[in-house]
Short mmCIF file of C-alpha atoms (C1' of nucleotides) in Angstrom, two decimals:
data_model
loop_
_atom_site.label_atom_id
_atom_site.label_comp_id
_atom_site.label_asym_id
_atom_site.label_seq_id
_atom_site.Cartn_x
_atom_site.Cartn_y
_atom_site.Cartn_z
CA MET A 24 1.23 -15.19 -26.83
CA GLU A 25 -0.83 -12.51 -28.49
CA SER A 26 0.72 -9.69 -30.47
CA VAL A 27 0.74 -6.19 -29.07
CA SER A 28 -1.65 -4.90 -31.69
CA ALA A 29 -4.05 -7.75 -31.08
CA GLN A 30 -4.03 -7.02 -27.37
CA LEU A 31 -4.63 -3.36 -27.99
CA GLU A 32 -7.54 -4.17 -30.22
CA GLU A 33 -8.95 -6.45 -27.57
CA PHE A 34 -8.51 -3.68 -25.04
CA GLU A 35 -10.53 -1.26 -27.15
CA THR A 36 -13.25 -3.81 -27.64
CA SER A 37 -13.39 -4.43 -23.91
CA CYS A 38 -13.61 -0.73 -23.19
CA ARG A 39 -16.48 -0.28 -25.58
CA SER A 40 -18.43 -3.20 -24.21
CA LEU A 41 -17.88 -1.85 -20.70
CA GLY A 42 -19.11 1.58 -21.72
CA LEU A 43 -15.67 3.16 -21.29
CA LYS A 44 -14.69 5.70 -23.88
CA VAL A 45 -11.64 4.82 -25.92
CA THR A 46 -9.55 7.94 -25.46
CA HIS A 47 -6.07 8.56 -26.71
CA GLN A 48 -4.75 8.70 -23.14
CA ARG A 49 -6.33 5.42 -22.10
CA VAL A 50 -4.93 3.59 -25.07
CA GLU A 51 -1.46 4.94 -24.42
CA VAL A 52 -1.58 4.11 -20.72
CA PHE A 53 -2.57 0.58 -21.59
CA ARG A 54 0.05 0.28 -24.33
CA GLU A 55 2.79 1.52 -22.04
CA LEU A 56 1.79 -0.96 -19.38
CA LEU A 57 1.71 -3.68 -22.00
CA MET A 58 5.31 -2.96 -22.96
CA ALA A 59 6.54 -2.62 -19.39
CA ILE A 60 8.00 -5.59 -17.58
CA ASP A 61 8.73 -3.81 -14.32
CA HIS A 62 5.27 -3.27 -12.79
CA PRO A 63 5.63 0.51 -12.78
CA ALA A 64 3.99 2.85 -10.27
CA ALA A 65 1.75 5.66 -11.53
CA ASP A 66 4.50 8.23 -11.40
CA LYS A 67 6.99 6.19 -13.39
CA LEU A 68 4.35 5.40 -15.99
CA HIS A 69 3.56 9.09 -16.24
CA GLN A 70 7.20 9.94 -16.92
CA ARG A 71 7.33 7.41 -19.72
CA LEU A 72 4.05 8.51 -21.22
CA ARG A 73 5.13 12.11 -21.46
CA GLU A 74 7.56 11.21 -24.20
CA LYS A 75 4.63 10.39 -26.46
CA LEU A 76 1.93 12.52 -24.86
CA PRO A 77 3.70 15.54 -23.37
CA MET A 78 0.42 16.99 -22.12
CA ILE A 79 -0.85 13.97 -20.21
CA SER A 80 -1.37 14.78 -16.56
CA LEU A 81 -0.46 12.62 -13.62
CA ASP A 82 -3.98 12.59 -12.32
CA THR A 83 -5.27 11.25 -15.60
CA VAL A 84 -2.78 8.43 -15.23
CA TYR A 85 -4.08 7.77 -11.73
CA ARG A 86 -7.68 7.94 -12.83
CA THR A 87 -7.06 5.68 -15.79
CA LEU A 88 -5.22 3.10 -13.72
CA THR A 89 -7.95 3.10 -11.10
CA THR A 90 -10.65 2.69 -13.71
CA LEU A 91 -8.90 -0.06 -15.63
CA ALA A 92 -8.11 -1.94 -12.44
CA LYS A 93 -11.72 -1.64 -11.35
CA TYR A 94 -12.82 -3.39 -14.53
CA GLY A 95 -10.12 -6.00 -14.29
CA LEU A 96 -8.25 -4.90 -17.42
CA ILE A 97 -5.11 -4.39 -15.39
CA ASN A 98 -3.99 -5.53 -11.93
CA ARG A 99 -2.91 -3.47 -8.97
CA VAL A 100 0.03 -5.11 -7.23
CA GLU A 101 0.42 -4.39 -3.51
CA THR A 102 3.92 -3.63 -2.32
CA PRO A 103 5.59 -3.26 1.07
CA GLU A 104 6.22 0.43 0.38
CA SER A 105 2.48 1.13 0.18
CA LEU A 106 3.02 2.40 -3.32
CA ALA A 107 0.61 0.93 -5.82
CA ARG A 108 2.14 -0.69 -8.89
CA PHE A 109 0.41 -2.03 -11.97
CA GLU A 110 0.54 -4.70 -14.64
CA VAL A 111 -1.64 -5.78 -17.51
CA ALA A 112 -3.81 -8.71 -16.46
CA GLN A 113 -2.11 -11.57 -18.26
CA ILE A 114 -1.91 -15.28 -17.62
CA ARG A 115 -2.20 -16.56 -14.08
CA HIS A 116 1.02 -15.85 -12.25
CA HIS A 117 2.51 -14.99 -8.88
CA HIS A 118 4.90 -12.38 -7.56
CA LEU A 119 8.38 -12.34 -6.18
CA ILE A 120 9.21 -9.08 -4.41
CA CYS A 121 12.64 -7.85 -3.31
CA ARG A 122 12.40 -6.12 0.06
CA SER A 123 15.49 -4.14 -0.69
CA CYS A 124 15.08 -2.64 -4.18
CA GLY A 125 11.37 -3.31 -4.61
CA GLU A 126 11.80 -5.23 -7.83
CA ILE A 127 8.75 -7.32 -8.68
CA LYS A 128 9.21 -10.44 -10.75
CA ASP A 129 6.48 -12.68 -12.09
CA PHE A 130 6.61 -16.44 -11.91
CA VAL A 131 4.18 -19.17 -12.84
CA CYS A 132 3.46 -22.16 -10.67
CA PRO A 133 0.74 -24.53 -11.85
CA ILE A 134 1.04 -26.54 -8.63
CA ILE A 135 -0.01 -23.59 -6.52
CA ASP A 136 -2.77 -22.72 -8.96
CA GLY A 137 -4.11 -26.21 -8.59
CA VAL A 138 -4.15 -26.38 -4.80
CA ALA A 139 -7.67 -26.56 -3.41
CA LEU A 140 -8.23 -23.95 -0.77
CA PRO A 141 -9.57 -25.02 2.64
CA ASP A 142 -13.35 -25.53 2.73
CA GLU A 143 -13.84 -22.79 5.31
CA LEU A 144 -12.99 -20.26 2.60
CA GLN A 145 -16.01 -21.30 0.57
CA THR A 146 -18.38 -20.17 3.29
CA TRP A 147 -16.55 -16.88 3.73
CA GLY A 148 -17.87 -15.36 0.51
CA LYS A 149 -17.06 -15.15 -3.18
CA ILE A 150 -13.43 -15.67 -4.07
CA ASP A 151 -12.18 -14.24 -7.31
CA ASN A 152 -8.43 -14.31 -7.17
CA LYS A 153 -5.58 -15.99 -5.37
CA ASN A 154 -2.02 -14.88 -5.57
CA MET A 155 1.15 -16.13 -3.96
CA VAL A 156 3.51 -13.39 -2.88
CA VAL A 157 7.06 -14.39 -2.13
CA TYR A 158 9.31 -11.96 -0.32
CA GLY A 159 13.05 -11.99 -0.19
CA VAL A 160 16.13 -10.15 -1.29
CA CYS A 161 17.31 -10.47 -4.87
CA ARG A 162 20.88 -11.39 -5.79
CA LYS A 163 21.82 -7.89 -6.88
CA CYS A 164 20.87 -6.52 -3.46
CA LEU A 165 22.56 -9.35 -1.60
CA LYS A 166 25.81 -8.47 -3.35
CA LYS A 167 25.50 -4.79 -2.54
CA LYS A 168 25.06 -5.55 1.15
CA GLN A 169 28.36 -7.38 1.35
CA HIS A 170 30.25 -4.13 0.94
CA MET B 15 -0.94 -21.53 21.98
CA GLU B 16 1.07 -19.32 24.30
CA SER B 17 -0.55 -17.15 26.93
CA VAL B 18 -0.62 -13.41 26.44
CA SER B 19 1.72 -12.78 29.34
CA ALA B 20 4.17 -15.35 28.03
CA GLN B 21 4.15 -13.69 24.62
CA LEU B 22 4.68 -10.31 26.18
CA GLU B 23 7.60 -11.60 28.15
CA GLU B 24 9.07 -13.14 25.03
CA PHE B 25 8.59 -9.81 23.29
CA GLU B 26 10.55 -7.97 25.94
CA THR B 27 13.33 -10.53 25.82
CA SER B 28 13.50 -10.19 22.05
CA CYS B 29 13.66 -6.42 22.28
CA ARG B 30 16.51 -6.54 24.74
CA SER B 31 18.52 -9.00 22.71
CA LEU B 32 17.96 -6.82 19.65
CA GLY B 33 19.14 -3.74 21.52
CA LEU B 34 15.69 -2.14 21.49
CA LYS B 35 14.65 -0.36 24.63
CA VAL B 36 11.58 -1.74 26.33
CA THR B 37 9.44 1.36 26.66
CA HIS B 38 5.95 1.58 27.98
CA GLN B 39 4.65 2.61 24.54
CA ARG B 40 6.30 -0.27 22.72
CA VAL B 41 4.91 -2.81 25.12
CA GLU B 42 1.42 -1.41 24.78
CA VAL B 43 1.57 -1.27 21.01
CA PHE B 44 2.62 -4.89 20.96
CA ARG B 45 0.00 -5.91 23.51
CA GLU B 46 -2.75 -4.16 21.59
CA LEU B 47 -1.70 -5.89 18.40
CA LEU B 48 -1.59 -9.19 20.24
CA MET B 49 -5.21 -8.79 21.35
CA ALA B 50 -6.41 -7.56 17.95
CA ILE B 51 -7.83 -10.00 15.44
CA ASP B 52 -8.57 -7.45 12.73
CA HIS B 53 -5.11 -6.49 11.44
CA PRO B 54 -5.53 -2.82 12.37
CA ALA B 55 -3.92 0.08 10.54
CA ALA B 56 -1.72 2.51 12.46
CA ASP B 57 -4.51 4.98 12.97
CA LYS B 58 -7.00 2.49 14.38
CA LEU B 59 -4.35 1.10 16.69
CA HIS B 60 -3.62 4.61 17.87
CA GLN B 61 -7.26 5.20 18.71
CA ARG B 62 -7.39 2.04 20.79
CA LEU B 63 -4.13 2.78 22.55
CA ARG B 64 -5.27 6.18 23.69
CA GLU B 65 -7.71 4.57 26.10
CA LYS B 66 -4.79 3.27 28.09
CA LEU B 67 -2.12 5.77 27.10
CA PRO B 68 -3.93 9.04 26.40
CA MET B 69 -0.67 10.79 25.59
CA ILE B 70 0.67 8.39 22.97
CA SER B 71 1.18 10.09 19.64
CA LEU B 72 0.33 8.72 16.24
CA ASP B 73 3.88 9.10 15.03
CA THR B 74 5.17 6.99 17.88
CA VAL B 75 2.74 4.30 16.79
CA TYR B 76 4.08 4.57 13.24
CA ARG B 77 7.68 4.53 14.40
CA THR B 78 7.07 1.57 16.68
CA LEU B 79 5.28 -0.43 14.00
CA THR B 80 8.03 0.28 11.51
CA THR B 81 10.72 -0.73 13.96
CA LEU B 82 9.01 -3.91 15.11
CA ALA B 83 8.26 -4.94 11.53
CA LYS B 84 11.88 -4.30 10.59
CA TYR B 85 12.98 -6.79 13.23
CA GLY B 86 10.31 -9.29 12.32
CA LEU B 87 8.41 -9.05 15.61
CA ILE B 88 5.27 -8.09 13.74
CA ASN B 89 4.18 -8.33 10.10
CA ARG B 90 3.07 -5.62 7.75
CA VAL B 91 0.14 -6.78 5.63
CA GLU B 92 -0.26 -5.16 2.21
CA THR B 93 -3.75 -4.18 1.22
CA PRO B 94 -5.46 -2.98 -1.95
CA GLU B 95 -6.14 0.40 -0.36
CA SER B 96 -2.39 1.06 0.03
CA LEU B 97 -2.94 1.42 3.72
CA ALA B 98 -0.50 -0.58 5.78
CA ARG B 99 -2.01 -2.94 8.34
CA PHE B 100 -0.27 -4.99 10.99
CA GLU B 101 -0.36 -8.26 12.90
CA VAL B 102 1.83 -10.02 15.42
CA ALA B 103 4.06 -12.53 13.67
CA GLN B 104 2.38 -15.77 14.67
CA ILE B 105 2.20 -19.19 13.11
CA ARG B 106 2.46 -19.55 9.36
CA HIS B 107 -0.77 -18.45 7.78
CA HIS B 108 -2.27 -16.77 4.75
CA HIS B 109 -4.68 -13.94 4.10
CA LEU B 110 -8.18 -13.59 2.79
CA ILE B 111 -9.05 -9.99 1.89
CA CYS B 112 -12.47 -8.57 1.14
CA ARG B 113 -12.27 -6.04 -1.68
CA SER B 114 -15.39 -4.35 -0.46
CA CYS B 115 -14.98 -3.79 3.29
CA GLY B 116 -11.25 -4.46 3.54
CA GLU B 117 -11.65 -7.16 6.17
CA ILE B 118 -8.58 -9.38 6.47
CA LYS B 119 -9.00 -12.92 7.69
CA ASP B 120 -6.25 -15.40 8.42
CA PHE B 121 -6.32 -19.00 7.31
CA VAL B 122 -3.88 -21.84 7.52
CA CYS B 123 -3.14 -24.19 4.66
CA PRO B 124 -0.41 -26.76 5.21
CA ILE B 125 -0.70 -27.89 1.61
CA ILE B 126 0.31 -24.48 0.31
CA ASP B 127 3.07 -24.23 2.90
CA GLY B 128 4.46 -27.50 1.67
CA VAL B 129 4.48 -26.69 -2.05
CA ALA B 130 8.00 -26.50 -3.42
CA LEU B 131 8.53 -23.28 -5.33
CA PRO B 132 9.90 -23.44 -8.89
CA ASP B 133 13.67 -23.89 -9.09
CA GLU B 134 14.14 -20.59 -10.89
CA LEU B 135 13.27 -18.81 -7.65
CA GLN B 136 16.28 -20.30 -5.93
CA THR B 137 18.65 -18.49 -8.26
CA TRP B 138 16.78 -15.19 -7.88
CA GLY B 139 18.08 -14.52 -4.38
CA LYS B 140 17.29 -15.26 -0.77
CA ILE B 141 13.64 -16.02 -0.06
CA ASP B 142 12.41 -15.46 3.44
CA ASN B 143 8.64 -15.57 3.28
CA LYS B 144 5.82 -16.78 1.13
CA ASN B 145 2.24 -15.77 1.58
CA MET B 146 -0.93 -16.61 -0.30
CA VAL B 147 -3.29 -13.70 -0.66
CA VAL B 148 -6.85 -14.53 -1.64
CA TYR B 149 -9.12 -11.73 -2.78
CA GLY B 150 -12.86 -11.78 -2.92
CA VAL B 151 -15.97 -10.33 -1.39
CA CYS B 152 -17.14 -11.55 2.00
CA ARG B 153 -20.70 -12.70 2.65
CA LYS B 154 -21.66 -9.60 4.59
CA CYS B 155 -20.73 -7.40 1.64
CA LEU B 156 -22.40 -9.69 -0.87
CA LYS B 157 -25.66 -9.30 1.04
CA LYS B 158 -25.37 -5.52 1.20
CA LYS B 159 -24.94 -5.35 -2.56
CA GLN B 160 -28.23 -7.10 -3.19
CA HIS B 161 -30.13 -4.04 -1.96
"C1'" DC C 1 -25.57 16.96 -28.72
"C1'" DT C 2 -24.82 14.41 -24.40
"C1'" DT C 3 -22.06 12.48 -21.26
"C1'" DG C 4 -18.07 10.98 -19.68
"C1'" DA C 5 -12.84 12.12 -19.70
"C1'" DT C 6 -9.11 15.39 -19.20
"C1'" DG C 7 -6.10 19.03 -17.24
"C1'" DC C 8 -5.33 22.14 -13.76
"C1'" DA C 9 -5.00 23.26 -9.09
"C1'" DA C 10 -6.03 22.45 -4.61
"C1'" DA C 11 -7.20 19.25 -1.04
"C1'" DT C 12 -6.55 14.76 1.44
"C1'" DA C 13 -4.59 10.94 3.66
"C1'" DG C 14 -1.07 8.25 5.18
"C1'" DT C 15 3.43 8.37 6.65
"C1'" DT C 16 8.03 10.40 7.71
"C1'" DT C 17 11.29 13.58 9.84
"C1'" DG C 18 13.82 17.38 12.75
"C1'" DC C 19 14.27 18.80 17.12
"C1'" DA C 20 14.17 19.31 22.24
"C1'" DG C 21 13.12 17.02 26.32
"C1'" DG C 22 12.47 12.30 28.84
"C1'" DC C 23 13.10 7.72 30.03
"C1'" DT C 24 15.62 3.09 29.71
"C1'" DC C 25 19.72 0.75 30.52
"C1'" DG D 29 25.02 9.71 32.62
"C1'" DA D 30 24.65 8.34 27.46
"C1'" DG D 31 21.91 7.45 23.96
"C1'" DC D 32 17.78 5.85 22.25
"C1'" DC D 33 12.76 7.05 22.37
"C1'" DT D 34 8.88 10.15 22.52
"C1'" DG D 35 5.79 14.06 21.51
"C1'" DC D 36 5.01 17.95 18.88
"C1'" DA D 37 4.83 20.24 14.68
"C1'" DA D 38 5.89 20.55 10.17
"C1'" DA D 39 7.18 18.34 5.88
"C1'" DC D 40 6.45 14.93 2.28
"C1'" DT D 41 4.55 11.70 -0.92
"C1'" DA D 42 1.09 9.30 -3.02
"C1'" DT D 43 -3.43 9.75 -4.36
"C1'" DT D 44 -8.06 11.98 -4.84
"C1'" DT D 45 -11.37 15.53 -6.00
"C1'" DG D 46 -13.97 19.92 -7.80
"C1'" DC D 47 -14.53 22.39 -11.69
"C1'" DA D 48 -14.45 24.13 -16.36
"C1'" DT D 49 -13.29 22.51 -20.84
"C1'" DC D 50 -12.96 19.05 -24.37
"C1'" DA D 51 -13.70 15.05 -27.06
"C1'" DA D 52 -15.89 10.28 -27.95
"C1'" DG D 53 -20.07 8.03 -29.21
#
DNA sequence: CTTGATGCAAATAGTTTGCAGGCTC
DNA sequence: GAGCCTGCAAACTATTTGCATCAAG
């Protein structure tokens, strides 16, 4: 596991080699996402960022997230609420999503990673990512429902 | 593989047992989705439906899709464009999504279906669905890019 | 200095909701 | 006939975009 500062340094290097300017806002967006464990949506991230950067605008957050996702520095996670959520692109993992509260949890599963996809997919085009998404209702929500 | 009329009949039976009224609009929305192979979004479905039901409103399509998905009669498919798309809940399958044109293709993979998920997921809550989502760029889009 | 990034405000796009009338059960 | 469903219009929410200014390389 890399340290936060090492990851930030790597981020800046990546930006430079991609021709993206290393702005204060971009670094902070990335740092905030690096610290987050809850796959925040743009709006939530914006709220958190304003503590450090009171002037940062929501559309800059959107633009930054879109740009970073486009270059693969972060991942966009699809959710059932059609509300985009984000995470720093880390080790290969999959997602567990609660239909009730929307919580997204990561899990690793080397077996799934190792499964060979059907041959027909090879002729379809160029595959660059596979992700297992597991839906259900988390324990907290199951308890709430009993009332 | 069931015939279309058999599936429609089953749909009506399901609605009744769920306490949902079998309206003309609902049946047509379901039928249209049954015939579709492209996982249409609400808007596209609405366009198609207007050929048969010129008066059907877009919000009825939305309401119907939401209701049917809630009861598991159809599935909502998440996409990278945060635009909800739908399909009739058929046999267990997975999705292949083109990042460029948004095409969604189904594929079956018994091996993936059979993989036991890590134990930690059992304690998380109640799991009701697992789906592999494979992202890439389809051949048609790869060709376009070469120009 | 040049070009891309930001902040502001306004525009979009997808989706949801309140209400009155209509249709299923 | 009772209550859910529909159509219409308006509201909302998430996200995008045009433009002038500003800052990184």
